[in-house]
Amino acid sequence: MFTLVVICGPSGIGKSYLKSRILKQDNFENIIQTTTRLERSGEKNAVDYFFVEKSYFEDNKNLFVGISEFDSCYYGFNEHYLYNKLLKNDGICVCSLWNIIGLNDKNINVLPIFLYPSQPSLVRKRLTNRGETKEKIELRVKAMDDELKLFEKHRHLLNRFDVIDDNIENIIDFINSNIGLVYMALNYTDLSPFLNRSGVLLYPKIPNYRYTRVAVIALIVFQK
């Protein structure tokens, strides 16, 4: 199975833009969630999300993985759809931090990217420019505060990028450089891909392949 690049972060942080840049490459599948929220202007079913009735989602929760809830609306990935996509190619999706935590129990190679708002006021400005109502903006700002607290709790699972200080090209380069390492670390019992010519581990804290996918991802990142 190939790797799922998961982009998360507060609303208005630039997740969809980063995803669109990655999808211009030929080696990524576009992975979309199923949601019970209403379509926004300009959105298309089966392009931006799979839009379903709340009753359908609740009656078929066993079909979904990485489930989260926001503003009384469900979000999640159809498990059959997700696995079929990742059997073909690497995938990329946008979701919340809660979705990522929900994916950790599944047999999926995940490369998580968290876009961190070093200037929270920028997020509010982007939401305003997006045409959100004042009520929705306040709701999303509150959700941002909650998500940042959750990020601090689970930061060891994530690769943080500052949306002000980190150039978009640097983030794209990071994804392209690390996606293959995640796949090798999670799918091979033979550690030769991680050895230099002297037989020394390139990532010395990885003693064997039995590390969980999250631990391997974290080690790869923090050995830089």
PDB file of C-alpha atoms in Angstrom, residues 84-169:
ATOM      1  CA  ASN A  84      -8.442   1.099  -3.243  1.00  0.00           C
ATOM      2  CA  LYS A  85      -6.923   4.510  -3.961  1.00  0.00           C
ATOM      3  CA  LEU A  86      -3.766   3.748  -1.978  1.00  0.00           C
ATOM      4  CA  LEU A  87      -3.275   0.424  -3.743  1.00  0.00           C
ATOM      5  CA  LYS A  88      -2.723   2.410  -6.954  1.00  0.00           C
ATOM      6  CA  ASN A  89      -0.597   5.353  -5.897  1.00  0.00           C
ATOM      7  CA  ASP A  90       0.362   7.745  -3.118  1.00  0.00           C
ATOM      8  CA  GLY A  91      -2.583   9.859  -2.009  1.00  0.00           C
ATOM      9  CA  ILE A  92      -3.099  13.315  -0.572  1.00  0.00           C
ATOM     10  CA  CYS A  93      -6.010  14.681   1.417  1.00  0.00           C
ATOM     11  CA  VAL A  94      -7.070  17.597   3.581  1.00  0.00           C
ATOM     12  CA  CYS A  95      -8.634  16.841   6.931  1.00  0.00           C
ATOM     13  CA  SER A  96      -8.667  17.833  10.586  1.00  0.00           C
ATOM     14  CA  LEU A  97      -6.239  16.753  13.263  1.00  0.00           C
ATOM     15  CA  TRP A  98      -9.048  14.676  14.754  1.00  0.00           C
ATOM     16  CA  ASN A  99      -9.231  12.694  11.487  1.00  0.00           C
ATOM     17  CA  ILE A 100      -5.498  11.912  11.652  1.00  0.00           C
ATOM     18  CA  ILE A 101      -5.788  10.602  15.186  1.00  0.00           C
ATOM     19  CA  GLY A 102      -8.645   8.401  14.007  1.00  0.00           C
ATOM     20  CA  LEU A 103      -6.494   6.978  11.192  1.00  0.00           C
ATOM     21  CA  ASN A 104      -3.719   5.896  13.556  1.00  0.00           C
ATOM     22  CA  ASP A 105      -5.451   2.610  14.360  1.00  0.00           C
ATOM     23  CA  LYS A 106      -5.657   1.602  10.708  1.00  0.00           C
ATOM     24  CA  ASN A 107      -3.096  -0.149   8.527  1.00  0.00           C
ATOM     25  CA  ILE A 108      -2.323   2.984   6.523  1.00  0.00           C
ATOM     26  CA  ASN A 109       1.049   4.593   5.793  1.00  0.00           C
ATOM     27  CA  VAL A 110       0.487   8.207   6.872  1.00  0.00           C
ATOM     28  CA  LEU A 111       2.732  11.243   6.355  1.00  0.00           C
ATOM     29  CA  PRO A 112       1.027  13.983   8.425  1.00  0.00           C
ATOM     30  CA  ILE A 113       1.626  17.668   7.661  1.00  0.00           C
ATOM     31  CA  PHE A 114       0.363  20.278  10.136  1.00  0.00           C
ATOM     32  CA  LEU A 115       0.177  23.882   8.901  1.00  0.00           C
ATOM     33  CA  TYR A 116       0.711  26.011  11.974  1.00  0.00           C
ATOM     34  CA  PRO A 117      -0.648  29.594  12.166  1.00  0.00           C
ATOM     35  CA  SER A 118       2.163  31.713  13.575  1.00  0.00           C
ATOM     36  CA  GLN A 119      -0.147  34.706  13.029  1.00  0.00           C
ATOM     37  CA  PRO A 120      -3.696  33.672  14.064  1.00  0.00           C
ATOM     38  CA  SER A 121      -5.009  37.048  12.887  1.00  0.00           C
ATOM     39  CA  LEU A 122      -4.145  35.967   9.334  1.00  0.00           C
ATOM     40  CA  VAL A 123      -6.545  33.040   9.645  1.00  0.00           C
ATOM     41  CA  ARG A 124      -9.382  35.335  10.710  1.00  0.00           C
ATOM     42  CA  LYS A 125      -8.636  37.629   7.759  1.00  0.00           C
ATOM     43  CA  ARG A 126      -8.682  34.737   5.289  1.00  0.00           C
ATOM     44  CA  LEU A 127     -11.976  33.448   6.668  1.00  0.00           C
ATOM     45  CA  THR A 128     -13.470  36.924   6.290  1.00  0.00           C
ATOM     46  CA  ASN A 129     -12.228  37.155   2.700  1.00  0.00           C
ATOM     47  CA  ARG A 130     -13.733  33.731   2.041  1.00  0.00           C
ATOM     48  CA  GLY A 131     -17.173  35.144   2.781  1.00  0.00           C
ATOM     49  CA  GLU A 132     -17.803  33.319   6.056  1.00  0.00           C
ATOM     50  CA  THR A 133     -20.434  34.801   8.362  1.00  0.00           C
ATOM     51  CA  LYS A 134     -19.305  36.377  11.632  1.00  0.00           C
ATOM     52  CA  GLU A 135     -20.880  33.483  13.523  1.00  0.00           C
ATOM     53  CA  LYS A 136     -19.019  30.902  11.425  1.00  0.00           C
ATOM     54  CA  ILE A 137     -15.741  32.800  11.769  1.00  0.00           C
ATOM     55  CA  GLU A 138     -16.005  32.817  15.557  1.00  0.00           C
ATOM     56  CA  LEU A 139     -16.856  29.117  15.510  1.00  0.00           C
ATOM     57  CA  ARG A 140     -13.818  28.319  13.372  1.00  0.00           C
ATOM     58  CA  VAL A 141     -11.505  30.520  15.459  1.00  0.00           C
ATOM     59  CA  LYS A 142     -12.689  28.643  18.551  1.00  0.00           C
ATOM     60  CA  ALA A 143     -12.047  25.375  16.704  1.00  0.00           C
ATOM     61  CA  MET A 144      -8.551  26.641  15.826  1.00  0.00           C
ATOM     62  CA  ASP A 145      -7.791  27.225  19.502  1.00  0.00           C
ATOM     63  CA  ASP A 146      -8.979  23.697  20.318  1.00  0.00           C
ATOM     64  CA  GLU A 147      -6.977  22.224  17.442  1.00  0.00           C
ATOM     65  CA  LEU A 148      -3.776  23.986  18.514  1.00  0.00           C
ATOM     66  CA  LYS A 149      -4.198  22.578  22.018  1.00  0.00           C
ATOM     67  CA  LEU A 150      -4.668  19.127  20.489  1.00  0.00           C
ATOM     68  CA  PHE A 151      -1.594  19.720  18.327  1.00  0.00           C
ATOM     69  CA  GLU A 152       0.534  20.407  21.408  1.00  0.00           C
ATOM     70  CA  LYS A 153      -0.674  17.138  22.899  1.00  0.00           C
ATOM     71  CA  HIS A 154       0.091  15.119  19.756  1.00  0.00           C
ATOM     72  CA  ARG A 155       2.917  17.148  18.218  1.00  0.00           C
ATOM     73  CA  HIS A 156       5.182  14.069  18.252  1.00  0.00           C
ATOM     74  CA  LEU A 157       2.904  12.578  15.577  1.00  0.00           C
ATOM     75  CA  LEU A 158       3.093  15.545  13.225  1.00  0.00           C
ATOM     76  CA  ASN A 159       5.442  17.453  10.955  1.00  0.00           C
ATOM     77  CA  ARG A 160       4.865  21.125  11.737  1.00  0.00           C
ATOM     78  CA  PHE A 161       5.285  23.837   9.115  1.00  0.00           C
ATOM     79  CA  ASP A 162       4.841  27.516   9.856  1.00  0.00           C
ATOM     80  CA  VAL A 163       2.662  28.986   7.119  1.00  0.00           C
ATOM     81  CA  ILE A 164       4.413  32.340   7.376  1.00  0.00           C
ATOM     82  CA  ASP A 165       8.041  31.290   7.698  1.00  0.00           C
ATOM     83  CA  ASP A 166       8.007  28.081   5.652  1.00  0.00           C
ATOM     84  CA  ASN A 167       7.928  28.614   1.912  1.00  0.00           C
ATOM     85  CA  ILE A 168       5.349  26.485   0.101  1.00  0.00           C
ATOM     86  CA  GLU A 169       8.095  25.033  -2.091  1.00  0.00           C
TER      87      GLU A 169
END
